[in-house]
Coordinates of C-alpha atoms in Angstrom, one line a residue:
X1032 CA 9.7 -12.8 19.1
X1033 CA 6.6 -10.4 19.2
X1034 CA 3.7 -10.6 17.5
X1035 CA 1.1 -8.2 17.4
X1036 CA -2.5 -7.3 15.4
X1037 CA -2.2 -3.7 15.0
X1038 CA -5.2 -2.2 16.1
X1039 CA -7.4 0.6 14.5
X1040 CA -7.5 4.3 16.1
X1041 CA -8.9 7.1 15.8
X1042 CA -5.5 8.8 17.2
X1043 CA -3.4 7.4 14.2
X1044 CA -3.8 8.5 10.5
X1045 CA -2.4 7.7 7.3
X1046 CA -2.3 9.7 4.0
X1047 CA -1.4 7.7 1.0
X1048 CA -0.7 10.8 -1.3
X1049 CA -0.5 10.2 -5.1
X1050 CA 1.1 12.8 -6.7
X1051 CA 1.0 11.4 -10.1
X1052 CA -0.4 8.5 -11.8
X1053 CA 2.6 8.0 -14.4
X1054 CA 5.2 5.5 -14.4
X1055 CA 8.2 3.8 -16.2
X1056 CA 6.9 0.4 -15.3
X1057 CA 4.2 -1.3 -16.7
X1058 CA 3.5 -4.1 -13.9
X1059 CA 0.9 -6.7 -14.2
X1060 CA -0.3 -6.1 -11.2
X1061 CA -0.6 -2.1 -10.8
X1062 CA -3.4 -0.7 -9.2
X1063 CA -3.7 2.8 -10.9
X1064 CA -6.8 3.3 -13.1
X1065 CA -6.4 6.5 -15.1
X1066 CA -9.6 6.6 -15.6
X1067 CA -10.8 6.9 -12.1
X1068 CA -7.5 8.3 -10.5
X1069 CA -6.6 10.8 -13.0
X1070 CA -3.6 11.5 -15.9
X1071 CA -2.4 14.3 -14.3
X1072 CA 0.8 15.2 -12.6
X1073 CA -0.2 17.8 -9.5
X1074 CA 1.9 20.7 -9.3
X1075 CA 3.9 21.8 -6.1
X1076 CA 2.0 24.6 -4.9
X1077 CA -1.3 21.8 -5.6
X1078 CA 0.5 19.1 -3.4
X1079 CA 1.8 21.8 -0.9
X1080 CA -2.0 23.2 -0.6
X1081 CA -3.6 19.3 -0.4
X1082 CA -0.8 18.3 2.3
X1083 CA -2.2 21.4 4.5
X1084 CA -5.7 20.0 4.0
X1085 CA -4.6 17.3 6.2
X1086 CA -2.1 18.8 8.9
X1087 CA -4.6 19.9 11.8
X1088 CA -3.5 15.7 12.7
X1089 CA 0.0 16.1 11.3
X1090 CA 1.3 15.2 14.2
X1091 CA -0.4 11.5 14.1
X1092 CA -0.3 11.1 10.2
X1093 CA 1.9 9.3 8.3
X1094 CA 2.2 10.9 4.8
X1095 CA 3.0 8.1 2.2
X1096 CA 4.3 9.7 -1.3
X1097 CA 3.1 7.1 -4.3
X1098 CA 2.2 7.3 -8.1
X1099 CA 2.7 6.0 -10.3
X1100 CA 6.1 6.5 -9.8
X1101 CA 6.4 9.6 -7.4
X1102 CA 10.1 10.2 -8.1
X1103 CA 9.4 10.9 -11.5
X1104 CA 7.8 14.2 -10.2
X1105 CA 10.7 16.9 -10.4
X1106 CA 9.3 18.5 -7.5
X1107 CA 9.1 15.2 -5.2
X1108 CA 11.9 17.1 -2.9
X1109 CA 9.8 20.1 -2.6
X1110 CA 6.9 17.9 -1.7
X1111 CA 9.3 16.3 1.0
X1112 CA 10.2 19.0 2.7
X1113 CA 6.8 20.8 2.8
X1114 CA 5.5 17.7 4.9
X1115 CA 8.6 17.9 6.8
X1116 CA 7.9 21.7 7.6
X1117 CA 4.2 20.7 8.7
X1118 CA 5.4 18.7 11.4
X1119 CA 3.7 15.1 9.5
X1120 CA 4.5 12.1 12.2
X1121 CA 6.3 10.3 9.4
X1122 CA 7.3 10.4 5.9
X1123 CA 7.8 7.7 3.4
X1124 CA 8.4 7.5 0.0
X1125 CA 7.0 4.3 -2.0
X1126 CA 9.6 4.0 -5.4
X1127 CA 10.2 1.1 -8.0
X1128 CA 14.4 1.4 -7.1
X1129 CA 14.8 3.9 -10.8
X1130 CA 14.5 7.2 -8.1
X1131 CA 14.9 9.5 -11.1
X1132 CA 15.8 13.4 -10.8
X1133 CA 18.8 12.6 -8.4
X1134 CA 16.1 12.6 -5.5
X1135 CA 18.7 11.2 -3.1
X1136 CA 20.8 14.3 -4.1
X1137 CA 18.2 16.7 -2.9
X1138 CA 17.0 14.9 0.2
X1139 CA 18.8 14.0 2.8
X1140 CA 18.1 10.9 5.7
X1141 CA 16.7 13.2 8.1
X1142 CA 14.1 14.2 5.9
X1143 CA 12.5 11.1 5.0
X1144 CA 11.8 8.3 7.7
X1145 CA 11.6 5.4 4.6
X1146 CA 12.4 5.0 1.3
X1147 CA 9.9 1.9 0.0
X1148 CA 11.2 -0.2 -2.4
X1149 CA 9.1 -2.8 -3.9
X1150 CA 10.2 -6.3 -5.6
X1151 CA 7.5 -8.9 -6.3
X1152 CA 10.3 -12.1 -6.6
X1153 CA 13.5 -13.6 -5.2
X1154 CA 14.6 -15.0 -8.8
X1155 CA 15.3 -12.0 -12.0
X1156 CA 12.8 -14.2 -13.3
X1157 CA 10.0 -14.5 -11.2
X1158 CA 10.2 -10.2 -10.3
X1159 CA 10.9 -9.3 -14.0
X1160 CA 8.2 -10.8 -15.5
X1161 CA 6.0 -9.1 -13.4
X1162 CA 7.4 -5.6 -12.6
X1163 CA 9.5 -5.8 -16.4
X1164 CA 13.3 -6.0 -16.9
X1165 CA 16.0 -5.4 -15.4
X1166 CA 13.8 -4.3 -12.2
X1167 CA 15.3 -6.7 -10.0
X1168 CA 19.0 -5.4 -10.5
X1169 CA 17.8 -1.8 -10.2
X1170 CA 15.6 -2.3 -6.9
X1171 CA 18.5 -4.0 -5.5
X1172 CA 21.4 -0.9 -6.4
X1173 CA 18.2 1.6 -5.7
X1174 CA 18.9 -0.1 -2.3
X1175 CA 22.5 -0.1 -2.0
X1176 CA 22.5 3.4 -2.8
X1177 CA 19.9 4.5 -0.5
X1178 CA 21.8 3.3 2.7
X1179 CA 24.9 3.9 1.2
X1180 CA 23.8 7.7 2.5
X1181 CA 22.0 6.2 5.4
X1182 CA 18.4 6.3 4.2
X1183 CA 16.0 4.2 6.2
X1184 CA 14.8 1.6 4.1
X1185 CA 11.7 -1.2 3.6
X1186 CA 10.6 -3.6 1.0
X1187 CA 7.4 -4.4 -0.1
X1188 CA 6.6 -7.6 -1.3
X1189 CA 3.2 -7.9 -2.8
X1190 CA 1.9 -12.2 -2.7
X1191 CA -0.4 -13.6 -5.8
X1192 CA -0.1 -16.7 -7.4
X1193 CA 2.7 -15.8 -9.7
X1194 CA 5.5 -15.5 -6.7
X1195 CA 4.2 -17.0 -3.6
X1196 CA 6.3 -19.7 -4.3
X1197 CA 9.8 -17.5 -3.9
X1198 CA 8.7 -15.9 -1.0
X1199 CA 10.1 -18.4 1.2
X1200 CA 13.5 -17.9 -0.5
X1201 CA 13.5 -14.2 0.5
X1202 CA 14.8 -14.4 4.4
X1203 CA 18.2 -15.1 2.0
X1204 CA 17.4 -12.0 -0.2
X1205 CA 16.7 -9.9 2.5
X1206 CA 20.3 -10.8 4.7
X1207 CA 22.3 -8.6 3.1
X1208 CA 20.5 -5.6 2.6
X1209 CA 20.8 -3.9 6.0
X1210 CA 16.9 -2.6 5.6
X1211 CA 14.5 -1.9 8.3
X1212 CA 11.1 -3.3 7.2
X1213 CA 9.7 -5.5 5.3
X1214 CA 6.1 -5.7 4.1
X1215 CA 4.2 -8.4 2.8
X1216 CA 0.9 -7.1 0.8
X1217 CA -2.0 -9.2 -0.5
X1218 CA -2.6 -8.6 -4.3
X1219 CA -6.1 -6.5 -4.5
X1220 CA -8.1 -7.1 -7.7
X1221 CA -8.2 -3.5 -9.1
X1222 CA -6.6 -1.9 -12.0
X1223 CA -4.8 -4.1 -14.1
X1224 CA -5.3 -7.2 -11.9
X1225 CA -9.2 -7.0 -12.3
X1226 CA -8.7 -7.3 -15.7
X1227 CA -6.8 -10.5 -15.8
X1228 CA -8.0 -14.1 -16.8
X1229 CA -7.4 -16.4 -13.4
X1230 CA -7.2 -16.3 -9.9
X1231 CA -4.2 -14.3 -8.6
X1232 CA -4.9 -14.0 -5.2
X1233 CA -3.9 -17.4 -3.1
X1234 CA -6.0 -19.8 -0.8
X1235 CA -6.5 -19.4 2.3
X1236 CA -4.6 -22.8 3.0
X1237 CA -1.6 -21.7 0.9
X1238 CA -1.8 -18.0 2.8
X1239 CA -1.1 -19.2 6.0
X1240 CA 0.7 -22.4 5.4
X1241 CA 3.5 -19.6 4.4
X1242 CA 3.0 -15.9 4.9
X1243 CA 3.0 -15.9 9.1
X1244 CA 6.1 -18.7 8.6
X1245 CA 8.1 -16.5 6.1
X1246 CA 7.8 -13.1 8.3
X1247 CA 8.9 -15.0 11.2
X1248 CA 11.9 -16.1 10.0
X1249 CA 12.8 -12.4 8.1
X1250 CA 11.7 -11.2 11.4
X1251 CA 14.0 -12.9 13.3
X1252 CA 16.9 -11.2 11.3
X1253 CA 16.6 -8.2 13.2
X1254 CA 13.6 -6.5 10.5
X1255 CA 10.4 -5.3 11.7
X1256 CA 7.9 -7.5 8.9
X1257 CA 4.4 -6.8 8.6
X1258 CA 1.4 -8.5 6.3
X1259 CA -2.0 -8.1 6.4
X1260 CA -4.1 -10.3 8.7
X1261 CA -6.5 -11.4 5.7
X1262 CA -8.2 -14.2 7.1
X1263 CA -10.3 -13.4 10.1
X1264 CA -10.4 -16.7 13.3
X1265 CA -14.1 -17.5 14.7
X1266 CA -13.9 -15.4 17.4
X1267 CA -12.3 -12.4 16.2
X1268 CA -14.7 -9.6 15.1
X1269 CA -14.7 -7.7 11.8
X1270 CA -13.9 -3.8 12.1
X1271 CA -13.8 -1.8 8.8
X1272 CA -11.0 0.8 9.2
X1273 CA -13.0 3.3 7.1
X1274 CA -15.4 3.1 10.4
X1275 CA -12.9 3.0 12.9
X1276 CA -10.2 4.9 11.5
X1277 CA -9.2 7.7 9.5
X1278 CA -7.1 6.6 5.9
X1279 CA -7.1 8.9 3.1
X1280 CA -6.4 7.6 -0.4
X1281 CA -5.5 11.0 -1.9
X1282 CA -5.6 10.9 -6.2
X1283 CA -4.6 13.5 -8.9
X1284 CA -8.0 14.0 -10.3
X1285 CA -8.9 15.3 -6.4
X1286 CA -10.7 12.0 -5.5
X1287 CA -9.9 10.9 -1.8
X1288 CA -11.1 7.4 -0.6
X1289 CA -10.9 5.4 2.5
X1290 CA -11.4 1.8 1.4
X1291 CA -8.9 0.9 -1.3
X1292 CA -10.9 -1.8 -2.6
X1293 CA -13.0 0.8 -3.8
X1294 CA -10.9 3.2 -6.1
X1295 CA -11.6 1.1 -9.5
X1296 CA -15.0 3.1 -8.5
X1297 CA -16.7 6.4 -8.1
X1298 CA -17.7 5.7 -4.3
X1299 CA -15.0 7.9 -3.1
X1300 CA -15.4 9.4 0.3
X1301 CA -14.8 13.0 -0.2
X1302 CA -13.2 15.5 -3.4
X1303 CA -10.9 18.3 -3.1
X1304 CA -12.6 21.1 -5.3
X1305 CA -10.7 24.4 -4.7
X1306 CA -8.4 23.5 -1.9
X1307 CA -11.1 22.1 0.1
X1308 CA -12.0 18.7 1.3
X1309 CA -15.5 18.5 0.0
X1310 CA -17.8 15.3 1.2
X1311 CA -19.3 13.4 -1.4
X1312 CA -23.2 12.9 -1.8
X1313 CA -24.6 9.5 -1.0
X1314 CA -24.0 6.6 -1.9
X1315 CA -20.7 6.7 -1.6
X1316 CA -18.2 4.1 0.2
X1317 CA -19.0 6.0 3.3
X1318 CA -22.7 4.2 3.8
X1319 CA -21.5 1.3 3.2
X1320 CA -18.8 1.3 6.1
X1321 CA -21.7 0.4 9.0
X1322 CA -22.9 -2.7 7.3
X1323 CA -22.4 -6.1 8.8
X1324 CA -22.5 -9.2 7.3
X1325 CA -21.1 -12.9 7.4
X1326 CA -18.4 -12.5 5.4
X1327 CA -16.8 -10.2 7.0
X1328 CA -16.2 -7.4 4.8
X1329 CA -18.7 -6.0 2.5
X1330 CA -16.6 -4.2 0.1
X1331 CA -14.8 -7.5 -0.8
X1332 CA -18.4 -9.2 -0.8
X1333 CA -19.5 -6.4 -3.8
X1334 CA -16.4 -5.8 -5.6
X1335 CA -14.1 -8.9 -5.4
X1336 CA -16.0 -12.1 -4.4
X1337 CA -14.2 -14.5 -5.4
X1338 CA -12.1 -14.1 -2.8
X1339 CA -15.0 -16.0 -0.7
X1340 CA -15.7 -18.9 -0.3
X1341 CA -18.5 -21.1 0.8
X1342 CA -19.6 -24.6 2.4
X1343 CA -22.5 -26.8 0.9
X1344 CA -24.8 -25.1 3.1
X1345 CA -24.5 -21.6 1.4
X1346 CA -22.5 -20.2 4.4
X1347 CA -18.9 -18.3 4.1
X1348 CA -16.0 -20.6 5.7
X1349 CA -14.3 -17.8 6.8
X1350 CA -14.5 -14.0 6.9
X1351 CA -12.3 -11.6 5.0
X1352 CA -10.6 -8.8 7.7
X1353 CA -10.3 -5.2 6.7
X1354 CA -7.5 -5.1 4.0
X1355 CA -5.9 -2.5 6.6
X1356 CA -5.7 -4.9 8.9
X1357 CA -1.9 -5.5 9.8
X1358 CA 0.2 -8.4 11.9
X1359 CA 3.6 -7.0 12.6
X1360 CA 6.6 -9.4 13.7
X1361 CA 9.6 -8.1 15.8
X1362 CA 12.3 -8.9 18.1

């Protein structure tokens, strides 16, 4: 078994590309903010002209197609194959298992490296009453299909306090369905989440009483399982990979961030304004990257903190990592 932190370079970029903020599902935990991230649906030649704005690295990005639901766009193919064409390090598309207009009809294996699928319970119960019904069924024959023509496939599992406890019953779940990856996401309070009464995200104690045990077991089936680190040890030092590393949140509206903690917010990095990547006047998320403090990160210290917490003397009892901050499992 191998374990590894996977560490921050400059040499290694990821573009999380939303090409739409719509979607069939209503989940209670969805990120998107309309308000902030746009209504729109970008047209082809838009997403062809964006994807170019970020190929001089093509060859170290990772292109990530999202929504909303991106396979509701009609030219999701089109989109494919233009990253294809610009020589993109990999290509993955993030889907809620419905993959509308026959998109595994007008794709083929070789020209996607994943197909995403995400469920949020091992139980109907438990992942329908958060993503809505019948999603559990559908993710799981979205799947089926999917390799059924030999597509590559993950699974994202995203942990708050409404599922944690089926995670451990998903090294079962996951046995059968011949995918590749599996990733296990912390629940960020933004969008809908922000807006609900309670404390979705888990403790610290509950976090790694179960999360590194749970990947190890899934890993050991053969599936490559990654989750973020969270929860920083004593002697480990806090990076922020907007500093050290070059993620772009791309949105409809043209907004592109590099924290996403920060996107229920206009602190975006840069803007695309006429099929250019335009840098945002201060303050934006971009000052804020430098600054050091005792908990660790500062855009969970402005935006969400109560994730902290602290001892009788006023100090934090541990420091929050960067939310890009991944442990990956493998044999």
């Amino acid at each position: 078994m191998q374990k590894q932190t996977v560490a921050f370079s400059k040499d290694s970029s990821n573009l999380f590309f939303h090409i739409l903020t719509r979607c069939n599902l209503s989940c209670t935990h969805c990120y998107i903010n309309r308000e902030q991230h746009g209504a729109n649906t970008l047209d082809i030649d838009t997403i062809r002209d964006w994807l170019a704005l970020f190929s001089k690295k093509a060859a170290q990005t990772n292109v990530i197609f999202l929504g909303g639901e991106p396979t509701l766009h009609p030219d999701l193919h089109l989109a494919v194959k233009s990253a294809k064409g610009l020589g993109f390090k990999s290509i993955t598309i993030d889907t809620n298992g419905y993959l509308f207009h026959d998109i595994l009809d007008k794709i083929c294996c070789d020209d996607i490296d994943f197909l995403s699928f995400s469920l949020d319970g091992a139980t109907r119960h438990t992942n329908d009453a958060i993503r809505g019904e019948g999603t559990y069924d559908t993710v799981m024959e979205g799947i089926q299909k999917a390799r059924a023509r030999n597509f590559s496939c993950s699974m994202i599992y995203t942990v708050s306090d409404q599922n944690i406890h089926e995670l451990e019953l998903m090294p079962d779940i996951v046995r059968g369905l011949d995918i590749d990856r599996f990733f296990i996401q912390v629940i960020g309070i933004r969008g809908k989440s922000s807006k609900t009464d309670g404390k979705l995200q888990v403790s610290k104690e509950t976090w790694l009483n179960i999360i590194p045990g749970v990947a190890e077991t899934i890993a050991a089936q053969g599936i490559i399982v990654t989750y973020p680190k969270v929860f920083l040890d004593e002697d480990e030092t806090f990076q922020c990979a907007g500093h050290v590393a070059d993620n772009y949140f791309v949105f409809p509206n043209g907004r592109v961030y590099q924290c996403p903690v920060c996107e229920d917010f206009p602190l975006h990095s840069y803007e695309i304004k006429h099929n250019k990547l335009v840098a945002t006047p201060k303050i934006n998320e971009k000052d804020l990257f430098d600054l050091t403090i005792p908990e660790g990160c500062v855009m969970n210290k402005m935006i969400q903190p109560q994730n902290l917490a602290y001892n009788e003397s006023g100090d934090p009892e541990h420091k929050i990592a960067c939310c890009m901050l991944k442990e990956e499992i493998s044999i």
